[in-house]
Tab-separated table of C-alpha atoms in Angstrom:
chain	number	residue	atom	x	y	z
A	1	MET	CA	90.715	-101.712	15.261
A	2	HIS	CA	93.479	-102.459	12.921
A	3	ASN	CA	95.263	-99.141	13.890
A	4	GLN	CA	94.367	-99.585	17.388
A	5	LYS	CA	96.335	-102.918	17.327
A	6	MET	CA	99.301	-101.516	15.172
A	7	PHE	CA	99.656	-98.595	18.137
A	8	LYS	CA	99.758	-101.173	20.761
A	9	LYS	CA	102.510	-103.295	18.565
A	10	VAL	CA	104.674	-100.005	18.644
A	11	PHE	CA	104.782	-100.476	22.593
A	12	VAL	CA	105.265	-103.731	22.857
A	13	LYS	CA	107.908	-103.622	20.321
A	14	GLU	CA	109.797	-100.496	22.066
A	15	PHE	CA	109.385	-101.907	25.401
A	16	ASP	CA	110.031	-105.802	24.870
A	17	GLN	CA	109.937	-107.282	27.937
A	18	LYS	CA	112.504	-110.210	27.357
A	19	LYS	CA	114.605	-107.927	25.729
A	20	ILE	CA	114.977	-105.406	28.394
A	21	TYR	CA	115.358	-108.746	30.732
A	22	ASN	CA	118.341	-109.641	28.333
A	23	GLU	CA	119.886	-106.253	28.524
A	24	ILE	CA	119.202	-106.046	32.352
A	25	LEU	CA	121.479	-109.224	32.665
A	26	GLU	CA	124.026	-108.283	30.130
A	27	ASN	CA	124.319	-104.794	31.896
A	28	TYR	CA	124.849	-106.405	35.195
A	29	SER	CA	127.585	-108.472	33.597
A	30	LYS	CA	129.538	-105.257	32.061
A	31	LYS	CA	128.825	-103.440	35.324
A	32	ASN	CA	130.757	-105.940	37.570
A	33	GLN	CA	133.560	-106.096	34.495
A	34	TYR	CA	133.652	-102.559	34.663
A	35	PHE	CA	134.147	-102.464	38.501
A	36	PHE	CA	136.568	-104.884	39.039
A	37	LYS	CA	138.455	-103.070	35.481
A	38	ASN	CA	138.638	-100.042	37.127
A	39	LEU	CA	139.042	-100.496	40.708
A	40	LYS	CA	142.073	-99.614	41.198
A	41	TRP	CA	141.305	-96.165	39.909
A	42	LEU	CA	138.295	-95.996	42.363
A	43	LEU	CA	140.253	-96.661	45.148
A	44	VAL	CA	143.578	-94.599	44.168
A	45	PRO	CA	143.814	-92.098	47.037
A	46	LEU	CA	145.816	-88.769	46.381
A	47	GLY	CA	146.773	-90.051	43.276
A	48	LEU	CA	148.151	-93.437	43.801
A	49	THR	CA	147.526	-95.487	47.450
A	50	PHE	CA	145.372	-98.390	47.213
A	51	ILE	CA	144.820	-100.093	50.551
A	52	LEU	CA	142.062	-103.167	50.789
A	53	GLY	CA	141.771	-105.078	53.871
A	54	TYR	CA	138.790	-107.809	54.677
A	55	SER	CA	137.773	-108.987	57.806
A	56	LEU	CA	135.713	-111.892	58.353
A	57	LEU	CA	132.835	-112.220	60.832
A	58	ASN	CA	130.360	-114.798	60.888
A	59	HIS	CA	127.401	-114.394	62.734
A	60	ASP	CA	123.543	-114.821	62.559
A	61	ASN	CA	121.388	-112.021	61.480
A	62	ILE	CA	118.968	-110.300	64.164
A	63	ASN	CA	115.138	-109.840	63.163
A	64	LEU	CA	113.437	-107.496	66.222
A	65	GLN	CA	110.092	-107.266	65.375
A	66	ASN	CA	109.103	-105.690	68.638
A	67	PHE	CA	111.589	-103.617	69.082
A	68	SER	CA	110.526	-100.040	70.781
A	69	ALA	CA	112.523	-96.833	71.054
A	70	LYS	CA	111.429	-93.755	72.238
A	71	TYR	CA	111.500	-91.737	69.063
A	72	LEU	CA	109.912	-94.538	67.045
A	73	SER	CA	106.325	-93.562	65.734
A	74	ASN	CA	103.823	-95.691	66.895
A	75	THR	CA	101.180	-95.141	64.012
A	76	SER	CA	104.292	-96.008	61.613
A	77	LYS	CA	105.398	-99.549	60.342
A	78	ASN	CA	108.526	-100.706	62.210
A	79	ASN	CA	110.560	-103.423	61.570
A	80	ILE	CA	114.082	-103.928	62.691
A	81	TYR	CA	116.468	-106.018	60.928
A	82	ILE	CA	119.981	-105.873	61.780
A	83	ASN	CA	122.039	-107.372	58.685
A	84	LYS	CA	125.258	-108.926	60.887
A	85	ILE	CA	128.328	-108.155	58.309
A	86	GLU	CA	130.319	-111.131	57.349
A	87	ASP	CA	132.724	-109.385	55.133
A	88	GLN	CA	134.108	-105.944	55.370
A	89	ALA	CA	136.196	-103.985	52.839
A	90	ILE	CA	138.182	-101.277	53.690
A	91	LEU	CA	139.687	-98.829	51.474
A	92	LYS	CA	141.102	-95.326	50.889
A	93	LEU	CA	139.385	-92.640	49.509
A	94	ASP	CA	140.619	-89.929	46.858
A	95	VAL	CA	138.946	-86.637	48.589
A	96	ASP	CA	139.923	-83.795	50.376
A	97	ALA	CA	137.665	-82.957	53.858
A	98	LYS	CA	137.491	-79.533	54.657
A	99	ILE	CA	136.473	-77.887	57.660
A	100	ALA	CA	133.018	-76.711	57.980
A	101	ASN	CA	131.089	-74.703	60.553
A	102	GLU	CA	127.282	-74.809	61.725
A	103	LEU	CA	126.482	-71.870	60.279
A	104	SER	CA	127.650	-73.532	56.759
A	105	LEU	CA	125.635	-76.634	56.778
A	106	PRO	CA	123.033	-76.925	54.227
A	107	SER	CA	119.667	-75.401	54.863
A	108	TYR	CA	117.704	-78.821	54.218
A	109	PHE	CA	119.622	-80.005	57.428
A	110	SER	CA	118.887	-79.356	60.992
A	111	LEU	CA	121.193	-80.380	63.758
A	112	SER	CA	118.668	-79.477	66.298
A	113	SER	CA	116.114	-82.170	65.403
A	114	LEU	CA	118.771	-84.909	65.861
A	115	VAL	CA	118.288	-87.025	68.971
A	116	ILE	CA	121.979	-87.681	70.056
A	117	PRO	CA	122.916	-89.543	73.556
A	118	GLN	CA	123.361	-86.855	76.373
A	119	ASN	CA	126.913	-87.380	76.914
A	120	LEU	CA	128.212	-86.690	73.268
A	121	THR	CA	129.028	-83.420	71.750
A	122	LEU	CA	129.318	-82.142	68.157
A	123	THR	CA	133.003	-82.294	67.502
A	124	ASP	CA	133.424	-81.647	64.071
A	125	THR	CA	131.857	-80.968	60.767
A	126	TYR	CA	133.343	-81.513	57.315
A	127	ALA	CA	132.602	-80.808	53.851
A	128	LEU	CA	133.946	-83.541	51.725
A	129	TYR	CA	135.337	-83.013	48.058
A	130	THR	CA	136.267	-85.084	45.240
A	131	LYS	CA	138.256	-84.201	42.322
A	132	LYS	CA	136.512	-83.584	38.744
A	133	GLU	CA	138.568	-85.270	36.472
A	134	MET	CA	142.563	-83.892	37.555
A	135	LYS	CA	141.397	-80.272	38.299
A	136	GLY	CA	141.263	-80.558	41.706
A	137	TYR	CA	138.760	-80.972	44.575
A	138	SER	CA	136.041	-79.074	43.456
A	139	ILE	CA	132.542	-81.240	44.056
A	140	LEU	CA	131.392	-81.027	47.025
A	141	ASN	CA	130.281	-84.787	47.274
A	142	ASN	CA	128.647	-84.635	51.114
A	143	TYR	CA	129.360	-83.354	54.399
A	144	ILE	CA	130.097	-85.595	57.852
A	145	ILE	CA	128.933	-84.287	61.053
A	146	ILE	CA	130.809	-86.018	64.115
A	147	TYR	CA	129.299	-86.432	67.619
A	148	SER	CA	131.665	-88.199	69.868
A	149	ASN	CA	132.741	-88.734	73.595
A	150	ALA	CA	136.650	-89.411	73.738
A	151	GLN	CA	136.142	-90.679	77.229
A	152	THR	CA	133.542	-93.328	76.625
A	153	ASN	CA	135.107	-94.050	73.260
A	154	GLN	CA	131.542	-93.132	71.592
A	155	SER	CA	130.814	-91.739	68.243
A	156	ILE	CA	128.522	-90.742	65.917
A	157	ASN	CA	129.288	-89.830	62.003
A	158	ILE	CA	126.243	-88.686	60.211
A	159	SER	CA	126.781	-87.900	56.332
A	160	PHE	CA	124.719	-86.791	54.059
A	161	SER	CA	124.425	-85.139	50.303
A	162	ASP	CA	121.269	-83.961	48.244
A	163	LYS	CA	123.081	-84.791	45.393
A	164	TYR	CA	125.576	-88.042	46.047
A	165	LYS	CA	125.925	-90.717	47.739
A	166	PRO	CA	127.931	-89.823	50.881
A	167	LEU	CA	131.322	-91.317	50.426
A	168	LYS	CA	132.877	-93.767	52.857
A	169	ASP	CA	136.262	-95.712	53.336
A	170	TYR	CA	134.696	-99.404	53.717
A	171	TYR	CA	132.049	-101.329	51.845
A	172	PHE	CA	129.867	-104.065	52.597
A	173	LEU	CA	130.492	-107.804	51.060
A	174	SER	CA	127.516	-109.181	53.050
A	175	ASP	CA	124.943	-112.085	51.687
A	176	ASN	CA	120.888	-111.862	52.247
A	177	THR	CA	120.913	-108.527	53.464
A	178	ILE	CA	117.345	-107.837	54.706
A	179	PRO	CA	115.757	-103.998	54.760
A	180	SER	CA	114.308	-102.695	57.949
A	181	VAL	CA	111.852	-100.542	57.962
A	182	ILE	CA	112.091	-97.523	60.485
A	183	ASN	CA	108.738	-94.773	60.340
A	184	ASN	CA	107.306	-96.356	57.126
A	185	ILE	CA	110.935	-96.232	55.285
A	186	SER	CA	112.403	-99.172	54.386
A	187	LEU	CA	116.384	-99.216	54.894
A	188	PHE	CA	119.538	-101.668	55.710
A	189	ILE	CA	121.205	-101.663	58.827
A	190	TYR	CA	124.476	-103.571	59.541
A	191	ASN	CA	126.403	-104.254	62.603
A	192	CYS	CA	129.976	-105.553	63.112
A	193	ASN	CA	131.107	-105.748	66.817
A	194	GLN	CA	130.469	-102.347	68.463
A	195	THR	CA	129.742	-100.619	65.588
A	196	TYR	CA	126.261	-99.957	63.412
A	197	PHE	CA	125.877	-98.509	59.947
A	198	THR	CA	122.937	-97.675	57.675
A	199	GLU	CA	122.426	-95.773	54.762
A	200	PHE	CA	119.154	-94.948	53.116
A	201	THR	CA	117.223	-91.640	51.092
A	202	TYR	CA	114.733	-89.717	52.737
A	203	ASN	CA	113.287	-86.319	51.433
A	204	ASN	CA	115.495	-86.863	48.431
A	205	ILE	CA	118.621	-86.351	50.835
A	206	ASN	CA	121.186	-89.646	51.051
A	207	TYR	CA	122.391	-90.255	54.345
A	208	ASP	CA	125.012	-92.219	55.700
A	209	ILE	CA	125.522	-93.042	59.530
A	210	GLU	CA	127.920	-94.661	61.240
A	211	THR	CA	127.767	-95.187	65.055
A	212	THR	CA	130.656	-96.637	67.746
A	213	ASN	CA	129.809	-98.034	70.955
A	214	ILE	CA	125.998	-96.586	71.111
A	215	THR	CA	123.237	-98.497	72.176
A	216	LEU	CA	120.976	-99.805	69.181
A	217	GLU	CA	118.048	-97.808	71.089
A	218	ASP	CA	119.778	-94.798	70.632
A	219	PHE	CA	121.201	-95.891	66.806
A	220	ILE	CA	117.539	-96.369	65.892
A	221	ASN	CA	116.149	-93.221	67.889
A	222	LEU	CA	118.735	-91.076	66.034
A	223	ILE	CA	117.498	-92.734	62.726
A	224	ALA	CA	113.919	-92.063	63.824
A	225	SER	CA	114.875	-88.136	64.451
A	226	LEU	CA	115.849	-88.020	60.732
A	227	ILE	CA	112.733	-89.979	59.442
A	228	THR	CA	109.918	-87.928	61.053
B	1	MET	CA	128.259	-113.747	38.116
B	2	ILE	CA	124.325	-114.480	39.143
B	3	ASN	CA	124.126	-117.519	41.340
B	4	GLN	CA	120.964	-119.767	39.804
B	5	GLU	CA	119.112	-118.970	42.653
B	6	THR	CA	118.996	-115.204	42.743
B	7	LEU	CA	118.367	-115.474	38.630
B	8	LYS	CA	115.746	-117.712	39.126
B	9	ALA	CA	113.727	-115.327	42.202
B	10	PHE	CA	115.033	-112.194	39.782
B	11	ASP	CA	113.219	-113.937	36.680
B	12	LYS	CA	109.763	-114.526	38.668
B	13	LEU	CA	109.922	-111.089	40.425
B	14	TYR	CA	110.737	-108.987	36.828
B	15	LYS	CA	107.560	-111.212	35.555
B	16	GLU	CA	105.493	-110.398	38.224
B	17	THR	CA	106.282	-106.845	38.302
B	18	TYR	CA	107.176	-105.554	35.042
B	19	GLN	CA	103.982	-104.395	33.613
B	20	ASP	CA	103.244	-102.369	36.453
B	21	ILE	CA	106.728	-100.856	37.104
B	22	VAL	CA	106.646	-99.904	33.269
B	23	LYS	CA	103.275	-98.281	33.606
B	24	TYR	CA	104.669	-96.358	36.763
B	25	VAL	CA	107.809	-95.542	35.064
B	26	VAL	CA	105.678	-94.173	31.711
B	27	CYS	CA	103.335	-91.992	33.936
B	28	LYS	CA	106.165	-90.651	35.837
B	29	CYS	CA	108.776	-89.880	33.672
B	30	GLN	CA	109.575	-86.642	31.420
B	31	ASN	CA	109.779	-88.495	28.147
B	32	ILE	CA	108.932	-91.633	26.751
B	33	ALA	CA	112.324	-92.494	25.072
B	34	ASP	CA	113.656	-92.538	28.797
B	35	VAL	CA	111.501	-95.397	29.888
B	36	LYS	CA	113.634	-98.362	29.316
B	37	ASP	CA	116.568	-97.034	30.748
B	38	ILE	CA	114.829	-95.906	33.857
B	39	THR	CA	113.314	-99.651	34.053
B	40	GLN	CA	116.338	-101.283	33.631
B	41	ASN	CA	118.259	-99.215	36.419
B	42	ILE	CA	115.559	-100.200	38.443
B	43	TYR	CA	115.997	-103.552	38.152
B	44	LEU	CA	119.770	-103.699	37.931
B	45	ALA	CA	119.011	-101.957	41.613
B	46	VAL	CA	117.404	-105.066	42.593
B	47	LEU	CA	119.504	-107.560	40.862
B	48	ILE	CA	122.378	-106.242	42.979
B	49	LYS	CA	120.846	-107.126	46.067
B	50	GLU	CA	120.837	-110.963	47.396
B	51	ASP	CA	117.813	-111.841	48.636
B	52	LEU	CA	115.242	-111.050	46.033
B	53	THR	CA	112.576	-113.133	47.884
B	54	LEU	CA	111.780	-110.305	50.128
B	55	PHE	CA	111.096	-107.828	47.540
B	56	ASN	CA	107.530	-107.244	46.299
B	57	LYS	CA	105.825	-105.052	43.796
B	58	ALA	CA	105.490	-101.876	46.565
B	59	TYR	CA	108.840	-102.090	47.743
B	60	LEU	CA	110.037	-102.175	43.939
B	61	LEU	CA	107.874	-99.302	42.950
B	62	GLY	CA	109.710	-97.341	45.889
B	63	ILE	CA	113.307	-98.211	44.009
B	64	ALA	CA	111.361	-96.800	40.954
B	65	ARG	CA	110.344	-93.742	42.493
B	66	ASN	CA	114.000	-93.190	43.733
B	67	LYS	CA	115.667	-94.199	40.275
B	68	ILE	CA	113.345	-91.990	38.260
B	69	ASN	CA	114.286	-89.155	40.509
B	70	GLU	CA	118.104	-89.780	40.548
B	71	TYR	CA	117.762	-90.134	36.929
B	72	TYR	CA	116.684	-86.822	36.257
B	73	ARG	CA	118.987	-84.968	38.926
B	74	PHE	CA	121.836	-86.363	36.987
B	75	ASN	CA	120.680	-86.242	33.122
B	76	TYR	CA	118.854	-83.373	32.624
B	77	LYS	CA	116.076	-80.914	34.072
B	78	ALA	CA	113.008	-81.155	32.258
B	79	LYS	CA	111.482	-77.839	30.711
B	80	ILE	CA	107.584	-77.317	31.782
B	81	ILE	CA	105.807	-76.024	28.784
B	82	SER	CA	102.281	-76.440	28.488
B	83	PHE	CA	100.963	-78.004	25.303
B	84	PHE	CA	98.053	-76.187	24.948
B	85	SER	CA	97.844	-72.222	25.396
B	86	SER	CA	94.883	-71.100	28.278
B	87	LYS	CA	92.035	-70.448	25.580
B	88	ASN	CA	93.115	-73.967	23.661
B	89	ASN	CA	92.306	-75.856	26.913
B	90	LEU	CA	88.619	-74.920	26.454
B	91	THR	CA	88.069	-77.223	23.010
B	92	LEU	CA	84.908	-78.434	23.447
B	93	LEU	CA	84.694	-82.220	23.914
B	94	ASP	CA	81.607	-82.390	22.165
B	95	THR	CA	83.313	-81.684	18.854
B	96	ILE	CA	85.564	-84.615	19.109
B	97	PRO	CA	83.701	-87.767	17.845
B	98	ASP	CA	83.757	-90.574	20.591
B	99	ASN	CA	85.403	-93.208	18.506
B	100	PHE	CA	88.019	-91.339	16.525
B	101	ASP	CA	90.939	-92.680	15.009
B	102	LEU	CA	93.479	-91.955	12.167
B	103	GLN	CA	90.476	-91.421	9.544
B	104	ASP	CA	91.931	-92.699	6.379
B	105	TYR	CA	94.933	-94.247	6.882
B	106	LEU	CA	95.861	-97.795	7.734
B	107	ILE	CA	98.883	-97.991	9.345
B	108	LYS	CA	101.605	-100.625	8.060
B	109	ASP	CA	104.220	-102.451	9.881
B	110	GLN	CA	106.930	-100.225	8.162
B	111	ASP	CA	104.844	-97.326	10.208
B	112	LEU	CA	105.939	-98.901	13.589
B	113	LYS	CA	109.340	-97.111	13.724
B	114	ALA	CA	108.060	-93.902	12.171
B	115	ILE	CA	104.861	-93.650	15.213
B	116	TRP	CA	107.424	-94.190	17.644
B	117	HIS	CA	110.023	-91.659	16.418
B	118	PHE	CA	106.646	-89.194	16.485
B	119	LEU	CA	105.797	-90.003	19.786
B	120	LYS	CA	109.434	-89.171	21.239
B	121	LYS	CA	109.365	-85.630	19.690
B	122	LYS	CA	106.186	-84.624	21.290
B	123	LYS	CA	105.647	-83.478	24.544
B	124	ALA	CA	105.539	-86.629	27.304
B	125	ILE	CA	101.817	-86.417	28.319
B	126	ILE	CA	101.013	-86.991	24.765
B	127	SER	CA	103.124	-90.436	24.515
B	128	LYS	CA	102.136	-91.250	27.964
B	129	ILE	CA	98.097	-91.287	26.735
B	130	PHE	CA	99.430	-93.109	24.141
B	131	TYR	CA	100.661	-95.970	25.861
B	132	LEU	CA	97.741	-95.741	28.552
B	133	TYR	CA	95.218	-95.811	25.878
B	134	TYR	CA	96.426	-98.288	23.171
B	135	TYR	CA	98.821	-100.476	25.201
B	136	SER	CA	97.027	-100.406	29.041
B	137	GLY	CA	93.446	-99.998	27.365
B	138	LEU	CA	92.680	-97.986	30.187
B	139	SER	CA	89.711	-95.589	29.391
B	140	LEU	CA	89.902	-91.674	28.583
B	141	LYS	CA	88.758	-91.124	31.957
B	142	GLU	CA	91.138	-93.598	33.936
B	143	ILE	CA	93.746	-91.940	32.129
B	144	ALA	CA	92.452	-88.488	33.100
B	145	GLU	CA	93.036	-89.747	36.909
B	146	GLU	CA	96.125	-91.377	36.039
B	147	LEU	CA	97.856	-88.233	34.737
B	148	ASN	CA	96.000	-85.892	36.965
B	149	ILE	CA	94.761	-84.005	34.165
B	150	SER	CA	91.146	-83.161	32.556
B	151	GLU	CA	89.093	-86.005	30.434
B	152	SER	CA	88.462	-83.274	27.935
B	153	ASN	CA	92.251	-82.662	27.802
B	154	VAL	CA	93.000	-86.425	27.372
B	155	LYS	CA	90.764	-86.419	24.276
B	156	ASN	CA	92.184	-83.170	22.847
B	157	TYR	CA	95.484	-84.384	23.196
B	158	LEU	CA	94.805	-87.741	21.811
B	159	TYR	CA	92.536	-86.615	18.916
B	160	ARG	CA	94.771	-83.378	17.993
B	161	SER	CA	98.116	-85.708	17.830
B	162	LEU	CA	96.277	-88.581	15.995
B	163	LYS	CA	95.455	-85.745	13.547
B	164	GLU	CA	99.067	-85.080	13.361
B	165	LEU	CA	100.241	-88.142	12.834
B	166	GLU	CA	98.026	-89.128	10.106
B	167	ILE	CA	99.473	-86.070	8.245
B	168	TYR	CA	102.823	-86.957	9.360
B	169	LEU	CA	102.452	-90.437	8.083
B	170	LYS	CA	101.007	-89.652	5.075
B	171	GLU	CA	103.836	-87.259	3.831
B	172	ARG	CA	106.351	-90.149	4.802
B	173	SER	CA	104.428	-92.479	2.461
B	174	ASP	CA	104.362	-89.968	-0.288
B	175	PHE	CA	107.588	-89.474	0.297
B	176	ASP	CA	108.818	-92.822	0.114
B	177	ALA	CA	106.647	-93.198	-3.100
């Protein structure tokens, strides 16, 4: 009995709840400090250009509990929540985009499964590379696929990677973000004017989608086609 | 800076979910020494979200799953090595007494670090069994179900490791003396 208690004590000591709690808070503060301290290095495009702009929009968030779309599974849990963006920070990234063709896209991603509005066509596919230290752009961070229609000014950008989070040239400073659930997968949906954004991970692939002048239903159908 | 409201919500969530999250991470990790780091990563991911009132255990377990994958994707790939050869898997359950323990060694406070060191060096499955058996208080059958191995293997792992640990602690103790 004594030894059993001592074994328990080993784990109580190593996984000390209070100690880990304090370390989390400490790391959170450090992370914030580190971020602000190194912000200039994170945002240096091609060496040293940094552009940061803010646009402020104040809207109320929208919860669409009974939202229906053709490709939303009826048997799965769905709850659409649109987070209106209050702050958006725009930045430029130090990356190199190389044109990729359909054939060079990775095998885990299939263009044919995507549900895209019929008036949009595939216009560009890129592979985005980042630098490894200062040794040139050698790390394939993510792919970008762009569907667009120049006449209607509509576009869909799908970024994805099985290794990294797709890079984007903006980030959100939104309060009270609430996750949506599409086909049982939890994700965050943002809206700013005519643009919808989302980012999520499904089957170990990180996705980042941005649409312009696309209806919410088409946007949800696109997401649902990736989360099958 | 974290505002008081967020901190309060985080505090509540942490207290409510900590034991379950650690247990989940222990069961899914590749080395028990990684549990602390992964647990921190999970709660840090939660803390950066603004509205914590919407988080619950199920959602946190989803984050945990992603964080564990992320941790091993970026750190290292585990080597899958069987602890026992196939013939050893057949060790008879009947030959092991039911209430086994370290037979004639009484663990002292100064041994705790050495035990942790011992467990870290062992295969992940062994430290998981120790955690589930001694900390979570699960039965051998429950551990077998949790880790998806046979009950006799759980018993074997535990029995053999205790024997090894006994020798290890005795040697340390002799050396210190």
